[in-house]
Amino acid sequence: MNAPNTNTTGHDERTPVLAARGLVKRYGHVTALNGSDFDLWPGEVLAVVGDNGAGKSTLIKALAGAIVPDSGHLLMDGEQVSFKSPLDARRHGIETVFQDLAVAPALDITTNIFLGRESRSRGFLGAVLRRLDKKAMRTEAAAALTNLGITTARSVTQPVETLSGGQRQAVAVARAAAWSKRVVILDEPTAALGVRESGQVLELIRRVREQGLAVVLISHNMPQIFEVADRIHIHRLGRRVAVVRPQESTMAEVVSIMTGALPGNDSSVAEAPSAQQVARP
Amino acid sequence: MTISKLMPTPDAVSAQSAGTSRWSGLGQRILGSRIAGPSLALAISVVIFSATTSTFLTASNVSLILQQSVVVGMLALGQTIIVLTAGIDLANGAIAVLGTVVMGKLAMTGHHDTTALLLGFAVCLALGTLSGGVVTRLNLPPFIVTLGMLTIVTAVARLYTGSQSFPVSSGLLTFLGRTVNLGGFALTYGTLLLLAAFAVVGYMLTQTAWGTHVFAVGNDPNAARLVGIKVKRVLLSAYLLAGLCYGIAAWLALGRIAVADPSGYQSANLDSITAVVIGGTSLFGGRGGVLGTLIGTLIVLVLRNGLTQANIDSLYQDVATGILVIAAVAVDQLARRRQQR
Ligand SMILES: Nc1ncnc2c1ncn2[C@@H]1O[C@H](COP(=O)(O)OP(=O)(O)OP(=O)(O)O)[C@@H](O)[C@H]1O
Ligand SMILES: [Mg+2]
């Protein structure tokens, strides 16, 4: 478990923690990704915006190992990696909340937070009888939720299907945030949330960034994006067409680039990570 | 553990919700659980039959019901694991029957008892795993795969025996029919083995990561895959374990009646599904458990036995069971709809 990257100066001279070059993914004759690039710098919150069907979810599925792109490649810390499954991505410290959440509805909150990496009891019970340490998992799950300010759930033994949409989302976000070591990817985490719960998720995103983790946030909510993002990756027709900074840009500009009314600037995106690998710590 | 890194000091609220008192948790689980309905149904049938017949609630009749439950109960145990993964096994009775004829034939043709027993187990285990292998490798619906297996395995058992049933007179193979006296109550070793098997599988399903993954796969295989669960491996292991249950069911069957009959237990597959469903396990997967199945098995056999004691035509037994199955599935549907709103 590596210590989080401390990130005090601007990250432009550093190597992206996660990058993609020329990703292509076709579903039949639909091209969901059409040669997309992607760069995520350590410790930043990168918003990914684009119209419905632009390929945002497909992009992050490729980054998260949930799909394997037809061509193109991924880089972590400048080194080429390939993810054959979500497990591979997780081993590299990438945690994802997918748009359709990926929770098991009939199982309780604790079980969902620990699903796939349960902890076992100590000693004979755990080693030989493979017994789960449910008590410890409950305590940790409760801690993770409290940390997020999620107090609306009755208890961590409540089945996820008895939660509201927003509470379910919160559980999924808590799971990703709690396990991540490098990157947290959130696909429309606030889409189903009320104002208060959205605010909590944005707050959590900031807290996660303070830990030194990088965050990828897909959202359609411009005010939220401008509130929390360090940079905005604009996706259109299956590829990155521009990257802008909220301070140097307006919501209207971003929307225009998204819809094609304004041209993108992707050639100038070139903070060219391949050319600038000097400052690797 | 990394998960606590965001929250080094759990505060009072979290500690409280985490430690939800064991007792209130238990009470809540029993009252609100899936076994409340089945338990009630079982209790009501026992009360009715005890009141209306003089023969139902006698030590010998109760021990008879338990003996009658073992084969269907064991098949239903394997069935439960598969149904929890959102599958179904129509071939379980046929596989167990093939197990009995393999065991019987080998023992009767001069092989060692133990060899016969182990080879019988191996056949059941292999066939259960084969169903699982076809389901996972070829991505076919379990219903179709096991329907095919049912037909094939039934035919193989008949070919192997020339469609003749034959007595089995081996001490080891019929051992489970022997009784032990526990406080004036005659229990067979078979009944004890059945209870032990339920306890073991119940433990595996509720107390281990494997069990959690079985439920997760039954709930939503795609979500399970995304959190890194090896869905196909979990499915295959479920069929393998079920196959082992069918092997034990074969042994139990020889203990119950010391005859290997290739055309026996023809409705055992449906009986086992009935027991699972009445016991509150959802046919849609991911909800339920073995305790419900144990109760469901008892309901099926209590109804059959009680209606016989009350001199009611056996066809009405089927009517009663049928109504129960439909009621159980309807209740499950309702509960699911209510929770998914
Ligand atoms: N599994 C799939 N099978 C077939 N087509 C798919 C699949 N997944 C995505 N697509 C198609 O790929 C394109 C991009 O989809 P994607 O989900 O990545 O868009 P999105 O930008 O996330 O949209 P939204 O904002 O609506 O979530 C769409 O045309 C979609 O229909
Ligand atoms: Mg999407």
XYZ file of C-alpha atoms and ligand atoms in Angstrom:
654
model
C 0.000 0.000 0.000
C 1.864 2.966 -1.305
C 1.634 6.315 0.389
C -0.561 8.781 -1.440
C 1.303 11.089 -3.787
C 1.753 14.379 -2.109
C 1.012 17.020 -4.624
C 1.791 20.550 -3.697
C 3.061 22.188 -6.850
C 1.249 22.237 -10.175
C 1.136 18.762 -11.671
C 1.899 19.741 -15.211
C 5.514 18.622 -15.167
C 4.678 15.251 -13.739
C 3.602 12.004 -15.282
C -0.128 11.329 -15.435
C -1.164 8.750 -12.891
C -3.519 7.264 -15.467
C -3.525 7.927 -19.198
C -4.994 6.423 -22.338
C -3.961 6.744 -25.967
C -6.131 6.099 -29.002
C -8.820 3.997 -27.358
C -11.262 2.420 -29.789
C -14.291 0.374 -28.814
C -17.000 -0.755 -31.219
C -20.306 -2.383 -30.412
C -21.466 -3.834 -33.726
C -21.584 -0.820 -36.007
C -21.761 1.664 -33.113
C -18.364 3.185 -32.382
C -18.531 4.072 -28.697
C -14.870 5.125 -28.507
C -13.192 6.517 -31.574
C -9.508 6.973 -30.795
C -9.913 8.698 -27.468
C -7.028 9.996 -25.377
C -7.199 10.575 -21.664
C -4.923 12.071 -19.027
C -5.400 12.158 -15.300
C -2.814 13.930 -13.160
C -2.014 12.924 -9.601
C -4.209 14.535 -7.007
C -6.581 16.268 -9.378
C -10.327 16.097 -9.861
C -10.932 15.653 -13.578
C -14.493 16.094 -14.782
C -15.509 14.238 -17.939
C -18.403 15.843 -19.761
C -20.187 15.088 -22.995
C -23.608 14.525 -24.484
C -25.602 11.382 -23.831
C -24.021 8.600 -25.845
C -20.743 10.481 -26.332
C -18.896 7.475 -24.933
C -18.054 8.678 -21.433
C -19.173 5.515 -19.692
C -17.403 3.376 -22.270
C -14.211 5.379 -21.692
C -14.239 4.871 -17.965
C -15.184 1.210 -18.364
C -11.984 0.818 -20.355
C -10.044 2.652 -17.624
C -11.649 0.439 -14.988
C -11.060 -2.873 -16.728
C -14.763 -3.544 -17.226
C -14.281 -3.665 -21.004
C -11.189 -4.346 -23.074
C -10.756 -1.767 -25.849
C -10.433 -2.988 -29.440
C -7.278 -0.916 -29.782
C -5.310 1.754 -27.984
C -3.556 1.385 -24.681
C -3.468 2.504 -21.059
C -0.571 3.938 -19.090
C -0.149 4.127 -15.347
C 2.657 6.375 -14.172
C 3.815 6.391 -17.759
C 4.097 2.636 -18.010
C 1.876 0.630 -20.263
C -0.706 -1.525 -18.498
C -3.593 -3.635 -19.700
C -6.659 -4.464 -17.665
C -8.425 -7.695 -18.523
C -10.916 -7.387 -15.688
C -12.036 -4.914 -13.039
C -9.843 -6.882 -10.661
C -6.726 -5.918 -12.665
C -7.650 -2.252 -12.403
C -8.285 -2.605 -8.702
C -4.892 -4.194 -8.212
C -3.467 -0.984 -9.674
C -5.416 1.037 -7.116
C -8.290 2.138 -9.351
C -11.776 1.986 -7.836
C -14.891 2.688 -9.836
C -18.529 3.467 -9.195
C -20.252 2.422 -12.381
C -23.284 4.236 -13.677
C -25.494 1.248 -12.880
C -23.830 0.973 -9.446
C -22.949 -2.728 -9.404
C -24.430 -3.563 -6.030
C -26.157 -6.765 -4.971
C -29.601 -5.511 -3.888
C -30.582 -8.319 -1.528
C -27.298 -8.163 0.388
C -26.748 -5.714 3.189
C -24.633 -2.566 3.194
C -21.628 -4.153 4.877
C -21.613 -7.134 2.555
C -21.782 -4.845 -0.452
C -18.945 -2.650 0.748
C -16.764 -5.714 1.288
C -18.032 -7.752 -1.666
C -15.142 -9.536 -3.332
C -12.641 -8.727 -0.547
C -14.232 -9.985 2.634
C -12.143 -10.225 5.780
C -11.944 -13.472 7.669
C -11.734 -14.146 11.372
C -8.343 -14.654 12.926
C -6.906 -18.025 13.802
C -8.508 -21.423 13.256
C -12.001 -20.082 12.519
C -10.761 -17.937 9.688
C -7.883 -19.985 8.358
C -9.491 -23.419 8.441
C -13.232 -22.812 8.684
C -12.991 -19.765 6.396
C -15.277 -17.845 8.713
C -16.050 -14.239 7.857
C -15.336 -11.627 10.474
C -18.737 -9.990 10.146
C -18.375 -7.904 13.247
C -15.153 -6.249 12.155
C -16.552 -5.651 8.682
C -19.652 -4.010 10.147
C -17.592 -1.689 12.271
C -15.443 -0.656 9.340
C -18.433 -0.239 7.047
C -20.143 1.955 9.622
C -16.975 4.014 9.921
C -16.763 4.479 6.165
C -20.387 5.623 6.025
C -20.164 7.945 8.989
C -17.149 9.497 7.378
C -19.291 10.355 4.375
C -21.944 11.853 6.598
C -24.355 9.106 5.591
C -26.474 8.733 8.689
C -29.829 8.131 7.041
C -29.343 4.375 6.777
C -30.819 2.571 9.769
C -27.858 0.258 10.121
C -25.120 -1.345 8.102
C -27.040 -4.623 8.196
C -29.830 -3.112 6.139
C -30.269 -4.718 2.683
C -29.285 -2.293 -0.053
C -32.643 -2.722 -1.797
C -34.375 -1.100 1.173
C -32.348 2.096 0.642
C -33.372 5.077 -1.431
C -31.594 5.649 -4.737
C -29.445 8.315 -3.156
C -28.487 6.128 -0.226
C -27.537 3.319 -2.594
C -25.364 5.723 -4.527
C -23.762 6.847 -1.306
C -22.938 3.257 -0.384
C -21.332 2.679 -3.769
C -19.288 5.874 -3.473
C -18.234 4.969 0.057
C -17.085 1.571 -1.177
C -14.919 3.069 -3.919
C -13.515 5.858 -1.760
C -12.662 3.544 1.083
C -10.765 0.999 -1.008
C -9.014 3.181 -3.556
C -5.249 3.634 -3.489
C -4.614 5.792 -6.566
C -7.699 6.688 -8.574
C -11.433 6.923 -7.899
C -13.729 6.938 -10.915
C -17.317 8.070 -10.426
C -19.823 7.745 -13.269
C -22.618 10.254 -12.610
C -22.531 9.791 -8.827
C -24.927 12.621 -8.101
C -27.445 11.952 -10.871
C -29.987 10.396 -8.501
C -29.202 12.452 -5.435
C -31.006 15.278 -3.709
C -29.293 18.574 -2.987
C -28.053 17.600 0.444
C -26.715 14.198 -0.608
C -25.110 15.682 -3.749
C -23.375 18.178 -1.549
C -22.074 15.357 0.599
C -20.703 13.502 -2.400
C -18.958 16.665 -3.659
C -17.574 17.133 -0.182
C -16.338 13.557 -0.230
C -14.725 14.099 -3.619
C -12.748 16.976 -2.125
C -11.797 14.876 0.853
C -10.627 12.084 -1.420
C -8.487 14.575 -3.349
C -6.978 15.773 -0.067
C -5.854 12.199 0.524
C -3.757 12.538 -2.614
C -6.029 10.377 -4.752
C -6.987 11.410 -8.250
C -10.683 11.548 -9.068
C -12.460 11.129 -12.378
C -15.974 12.537 -12.213
C -18.487 12.053 -14.978
C -21.376 14.442 -14.648
C -23.928 16.429 -16.608
C -24.242 18.980 -13.839
C -22.196 22.030 -14.946
C -22.423 24.035 -11.724
C -21.200 21.027 -9.753
C -18.375 20.465 -12.215
C -17.259 24.062 -12.064
C -17.430 23.879 -8.301
C -15.265 20.835 -7.804
C -13.175 20.081 -10.911
C -9.564 21.086 -11.490
C -9.812 20.339 -15.201
C -12.602 19.387 -17.568
C -12.193 16.705 -20.224
C -14.773 17.296 -22.957
C -15.886 14.187 -24.822
C -17.663 14.246 -28.126
C -18.485 11.451 -30.582
C -16.267 8.920 -28.901
C -13.145 11.028 -28.355
C -11.632 13.787 -26.273
C -12.070 17.054 -28.137
C -10.827 19.474 -25.510
C -9.509 19.900 -22.007
C -10.227 23.179 -20.229
C -9.765 24.672 -16.797
C -12.859 25.972 -15.045
C -11.064 29.191 -14.093
C -10.216 29.945 -17.729
C -13.518 28.959 -19.244
C -17.263 29.423 -18.953
C -20.057 26.908 -18.771
C -21.387 28.209 -22.078
C -18.045 27.517 -23.758
C -17.902 24.003 -22.401
C -21.432 23.289 -23.584
C -20.610 24.684 -27.019
C -17.585 22.427 -27.375
C -19.640 19.485 -26.107
C -22.290 20.020 -28.752
C -19.841 20.824 -31.523
C -20.820 24.483 -31.829
C -17.244 25.451 -30.950
C -14.190 23.499 -32.093
C -12.171 21.648 -29.493
C -8.525 22.256 -28.673
C -7.312 18.733 -28.236
C -4.016 19.321 -30.042
C -3.267 22.001 -27.459
C -4.275 19.584 -24.707
C -0.764 18.320 -25.125
C 0.583 18.543 -21.705
C 2.182 15.766 -23.657
C 2.932 13.259 -20.972
C 5.077 11.123 -23.252
C 7.369 14.075 -23.931
C 7.653 15.133 -20.336
C 8.570 12.201 -18.217
C 11.372 14.101 -16.550
C 9.714 14.891 -13.279
C 8.795 11.419 -12.124
C 9.314 11.266 -8.388
C -7.228 -2.626 6.535
C -7.434 0.189 4.030
C -11.113 0.795 4.506
C -10.734 2.541 7.772
C -8.152 4.985 6.499
C -10.760 7.616 5.751
C -12.174 7.363 9.211
C -9.548 6.553 11.816
C -11.854 6.984 14.786
C -15.339 5.566 14.399
C -17.606 7.709 16.526
C -20.377 6.657 18.848
C -23.032 6.569 16.160
C -21.172 4.139 13.965
C -20.176 1.918 16.823
C -23.780 1.737 17.873
C -25.148 0.939 14.454
C -22.394 -1.606 13.923
C -23.094 -3.373 17.122
C -26.862 -3.548 16.589
C -27.609 -5.728 19.534
C -27.400 -9.368 18.686
C -30.817 -10.042 20.164
C -32.809 -7.359 18.476
C -31.040 -8.413 15.293
C -32.060 -12.010 15.831
C -35.667 -11.154 16.645
C -35.870 -8.927 13.627
C -34.397 -11.633 11.478
C -36.916 -14.241 12.576
C -39.985 -12.020 12.373
C -39.135 -10.297 9.133
C -37.360 -13.218 7.545
C -38.232 -15.511 4.738
C -38.686 -18.477 7.059
C -41.502 -16.891 9.067
C -44.158 -17.910 6.511
C -42.891 -21.475 5.989
C -42.532 -22.019 9.753
C -46.100 -20.883 10.278
C -47.365 -23.138 7.491
C -45.532 -26.092 9.010
C -46.854 -25.341 12.492
C -50.427 -25.005 11.248
C -50.318 -28.295 9.334
C -48.856 -30.100 12.336
C -51.565 -28.682 14.606
C -54.363 -29.567 12.199
C -53.175 -33.137 11.601
C -52.547 -33.682 15.310
C -56.066 -32.512 16.139
C -57.862 -34.408 13.385
C -56.055 -37.734 13.468
C -54.973 -39.844 16.398
C -52.057 -41.378 14.531
C -50.215 -38.292 13.273
C -48.449 -37.055 16.378
C -46.942 -40.322 17.571
C -43.257 -40.987 18.063
C -43.261 -43.663 15.403
C -45.086 -41.529 12.847
C -42.834 -38.546 13.430
C -39.781 -40.706 13.011
C -41.342 -42.112 9.834
C -41.813 -38.606 8.453
C -38.179 -37.836 9.195
C -37.088 -41.012 7.425
C -39.261 -40.173 4.452
C -37.694 -36.707 4.302
C -34.075 -37.677 3.930
C -33.793 -38.297 0.192
C -35.929 -35.375 -0.939
C -34.314 -33.229 1.769
C -30.816 -34.019 0.541
C -31.760 -33.377 -3.083
C -33.424 -30.137 -1.990
C -30.239 -29.087 -0.212
C -28.266 -29.323 -3.459
C -31.166 -27.701 -5.284
C -31.083 -24.762 -2.853
C -27.474 -23.946 -3.698
C -28.266 -23.952 -7.409
C -31.504 -21.984 -7.040
C -29.613 -19.354 -5.003
C -27.414 -18.779 -8.065
C -30.654 -18.198 -10.023
C -30.369 -21.656 -11.574
C -32.481 -24.772 -11.332
C -31.654 -28.483 -11.495
C -34.169 -30.854 -13.039
C -31.691 -33.733 -13.126
C -30.936 -34.106 -9.423
C -33.256 -37.074 -8.824
C -32.013 -38.856 -11.930
C -28.385 -38.292 -10.938
C -29.026 -39.726 -7.466
C -30.817 -42.722 -8.991
C -27.836 -43.379 -11.247
C -25.737 -43.090 -8.099
C -27.774 -45.812 -6.372
C -27.551 -48.220 -9.299
C -23.813 -47.646 -9.699
C -23.252 -48.223 -5.987
C -25.562 -51.238 -5.938
C -24.267 -52.840 -9.101
C -20.616 -52.498 -8.112
C -21.257 -53.880 -4.642
C -23.310 -56.769 -6.039
C -20.651 -57.654 -8.616
C -18.002 -58.272 -6.032
C -16.394 -54.870 -5.594
C -15.568 -53.614 -2.185
C -18.366 -51.687 -0.428
C -16.206 -48.650 -0.015
C -15.153 -48.657 -3.662
C -18.787 -48.929 -4.700
C -19.801 -46.063 -2.442
C -16.977 -43.778 -3.507
C -17.491 -44.476 -7.202
C -21.198 -43.755 -6.771
C -20.308 -40.428 -5.144
C -17.842 -39.706 -7.926
C -20.462 -40.302 -10.610
C -22.927 -37.907 -8.934
C -20.249 -35.299 -8.354
C -19.057 -35.545 -11.948
C -22.566 -35.266 -13.374
C -23.445 -32.272 -11.183
C -20.224 -30.608 -12.255
C -20.910 -31.491 -15.884
C -24.261 -29.635 -15.730
C -22.470 -26.672 -14.194
C -19.716 -26.848 -16.794
C -22.183 -26.777 -19.675
C -24.133 -23.929 -18.052
C -21.025 -21.785 -17.549
C -18.960 -22.693 -20.631
C -21.757 -22.616 -23.181
C -23.792 -19.950 -21.388
C -26.976 -21.998 -21.656
C -29.990 -21.688 -19.347
C -29.766 -24.199 -16.461
C -33.355 -25.252 -17.109
C -32.487 -26.518 -20.588
C -29.146 -28.045 -19.642
C -30.550 -30.004 -16.720
C -33.630 -31.046 -18.695
C -31.230 -32.615 -21.166
C -29.228 -34.152 -18.339
C -32.433 -35.573 -16.832
C -33.266 -37.391 -20.056
C -29.728 -38.631 -20.655
C -28.997 -39.745 -17.106
C -32.348 -41.547 -16.767
C -31.634 -43.438 -19.971
C -28.095 -44.287 -18.882
C -29.356 -45.698 -15.566
C -31.798 -47.925 -17.435
C -29.228 -49.058 -19.978
C -26.765 -49.837 -17.203
C -29.266 -52.023 -15.339
C -31.317 -53.365 -18.241
C -34.190 -51.450 -16.638
C -34.220 -53.988 -13.803
C -34.321 -53.030 -10.173
C -32.314 -55.202 -7.811
C -31.861 -55.543 -4.045
C -28.711 -54.244 -2.423
C -27.476 -56.160 0.574
C -24.322 -54.406 1.595
C -23.844 -53.296 5.158
C -22.084 -50.081 4.268
C -24.460 -49.077 1.484
C -27.562 -49.570 3.642
C -25.925 -48.316 6.822
C -27.814 -45.012 6.886
C -31.111 -46.837 7.430
C -30.008 -48.064 10.855
C -31.556 -46.371 13.803
C -30.124 -44.947 16.960
C -32.206 -44.354 20.013
C -32.020 -40.805 21.242
C -34.132 -40.508 24.392
C -36.747 -43.014 23.275
C -36.853 -41.456 19.828
C -35.659 -43.642 16.972
C -33.565 -41.637 14.526
C -31.767 -43.133 11.564
C -28.147 -42.324 10.877
C -29.501 -40.964 7.619
C -31.536 -38.327 9.437
C -28.481 -37.324 11.442
C -26.357 -37.132 8.294
C -29.034 -35.008 6.633
C -29.082 -32.561 9.531
C -25.296 -32.417 9.561
C -25.206 -31.725 5.819
C -27.738 -28.899 6.212
C -25.640 -27.429 9.000
C -22.448 -27.571 6.931
C -23.990 -26.070 3.803
C -25.816 -23.494 5.925
C -22.500 -22.492 7.461
C -20.823 -22.265 4.081
C -23.605 -20.097 2.675
C -23.944 -17.682 5.574
C -20.496 -17.553 7.169
C -17.993 -17.733 4.329
C -17.007 -15.491 1.444
C -17.931 -18.289 -0.957
C -21.524 -18.200 0.342
C -21.680 -14.433 0.033
C -20.517 -14.761 -3.556
C -23.192 -17.370 -4.299
C -25.831 -14.871 -3.154
C -24.184 -12.023 -5.051
C -24.052 -14.029 -8.283
C -27.714 -14.982 -7.854
C -28.618 -11.354 -7.206
C -26.874 -9.809 -10.164
C -24.111 -11.673 -11.990
C -22.965 -8.527 -13.762
C -22.558 -6.566 -10.549
C -20.735 -9.545 -9.072
C -18.335 -9.576 -12.005
C -17.683 -5.853 -11.677
C -16.654 -6.195 -8.042
C -14.191 -8.881 -9.058
C -16.072 -12.074 -8.208
C -15.203 -14.941 -10.529
C -18.800 -15.628 -11.515
C -18.209 -18.764 -13.554
C -16.063 -20.324 -10.875
C -18.732 -19.647 -8.239
C -21.414 -21.172 -10.476
C -19.326 -24.232 -11.187
C -18.608 -24.752 -7.488
C -22.330 -24.523 -6.730
C -23.111 -27.331 -9.178
C -20.183 -29.364 -7.873
C -21.353 -29.105 -4.298
C -24.901 -29.917 -5.383
C -23.536 -33.010 -7.135
C -21.951 -34.093 -3.882
C -25.350 -33.670 -2.186
C -26.907 -35.911 -4.848
C -24.272 -38.546 -4.134
C -25.183 -38.475 -0.461
C -28.858 -38.616 -1.471
C -28.106 -41.849 -3.349
C -26.548 -43.356 -0.230
C -29.527 -42.178 1.831
C -31.901 -43.761 -0.682
C -30.223 -47.169 -0.294
C -30.453 -46.807 3.478
C -34.135 -46.040 3.215
C -35.022 -48.891 0.821
C -32.301 -51.408 0.053
C -33.198 -51.641 -3.617
C -31.527 -49.935 -6.542
C -34.330 -49.027 -8.904
C -33.469 -47.245 -12.177
C -37.023 -45.971 -12.450
C -37.358 -44.829 -8.841
C -37.616 -41.277 -7.526
C -39.101 -39.949 -10.735
C -40.798 -36.983 -9.133
C -37.994 -36.263 -6.665
C -36.661 -33.399 -8.796
C -39.990 -31.592 -8.673
C -40.396 -32.435 -4.978
C -37.018 -30.881 -4.275
C -37.923 -27.721 -6.180
C -41.212 -27.628 -4.267
C -39.392 -27.903 -0.946
C -36.968 -25.126 -1.913
C -39.699 -22.789 -3.101
C -42.082 -23.453 -0.206
C -39.101 -22.875 2.068
C -38.893 -19.304 0.870
C -35.882 -19.404 -1.462
C -36.497 -17.224 -4.477
C -36.499 -18.872 -7.901
C -35.002 -15.612 -9.158
C -31.872 -16.286 -7.125
C -29.931 -14.505 -4.424
C -32.487 -14.814 -1.622
C -33.256 -17.667 0.718
C -31.368 -20.334 2.570
C -31.148 -23.913 3.723
C -33.159 -23.554 6.906
C -36.178 -22.647 4.795
C -35.519 -25.681 2.608
C -35.459 -27.958 5.647
C -38.832 -26.565 6.687
C -40.097 -26.790 3.115
C -39.096 -30.447 2.922
C -40.941 -31.142 6.163
C -44.030 -29.329 4.888
C -44.096 -31.476 1.738
C -43.786 -34.696 3.742
C -46.073 -33.664 6.599
C -48.792 -32.842 4.103
C -48.332 -36.151 2.336
C -48.220 -38.135 5.557
C -50.977 -36.221 7.341
C -53.426 -36.407 4.477
C -52.758 -40.126 4.254
C -53.398 -40.498 7.985
C -56.623 -38.558 7.517
C -57.613 -40.984 4.758
C -57.695 -38.349 2.078
C -57.091 -39.421 -1.505
C -53.430 -38.957 -2.396
C -54.386 -36.854 -5.398
C -55.542 -34.154 -2.976
C -52.037 -34.194 -1.537
C -50.777 -33.107 -4.923
C -53.443 -30.426 -5.097
C -52.390 -29.100 -1.696
C -48.692 -29.100 -2.621
C -49.422 -27.371 -5.913
C -51.355 -24.607 -4.184
C -48.499 -24.133 -1.716
C -45.935 -23.787 -4.498
C -47.949 -21.143 -6.302
C -48.624 -19.300 -3.055
C -44.930 -19.344 -2.155
C -43.834 -17.958 -5.534
C -46.593 -15.314 -5.390
C -45.442 -14.183 -1.947
C -41.858 -13.984 -3.201
C -42.899 -11.894 -6.208
C -44.889 -9.524 -4.008
C -42.025 -9.086 -1.581
C -39.587 -8.403 -4.408
C -41.864 -5.841 -6.000
C -42.443 -4.067 -2.730
C -38.724 -3.806 -2.051
C -37.782 -2.706 -5.524
C -39.987 0.347 -5.438
N -22.835 -2.764 -24.160
C -23.160 -2.009 -25.227
N -23.683 -2.582 -26.333
C -23.998 -1.844 -27.409
N -23.834 -0.521 -27.506
C -23.320 0.115 -26.448
C -22.958 -0.601 -25.243
N -22.463 0.291 -24.361
C -22.519 1.490 -24.965
N -23.026 1.397 -26.209
C -23.212 2.487 -27.154
O -22.027 3.246 -27.177
C -22.326 4.641 -27.224
C -21.663 5.336 -26.051
O -22.294 4.920 -24.843
P -21.873 5.416 -23.393
O -22.689 4.670 -22.421
O -20.397 5.314 -23.281
O -22.313 6.943 -23.428
P -22.293 8.010 -22.268
O -21.471 9.134 -22.769
O -21.892 7.389 -20.990
O -23.805 8.458 -22.195
P -24.709 8.873 -20.924
O -24.398 10.316 -20.660
O -26.096 8.737 -21.444
O -24.396 7.968 -19.809
C -23.844 4.759 -27.223
O -24.266 4.921 -28.569
C -24.297 3.447 -26.681
O -25.540 3.099 -27.216
Mg -22.838 7.029 -19.182
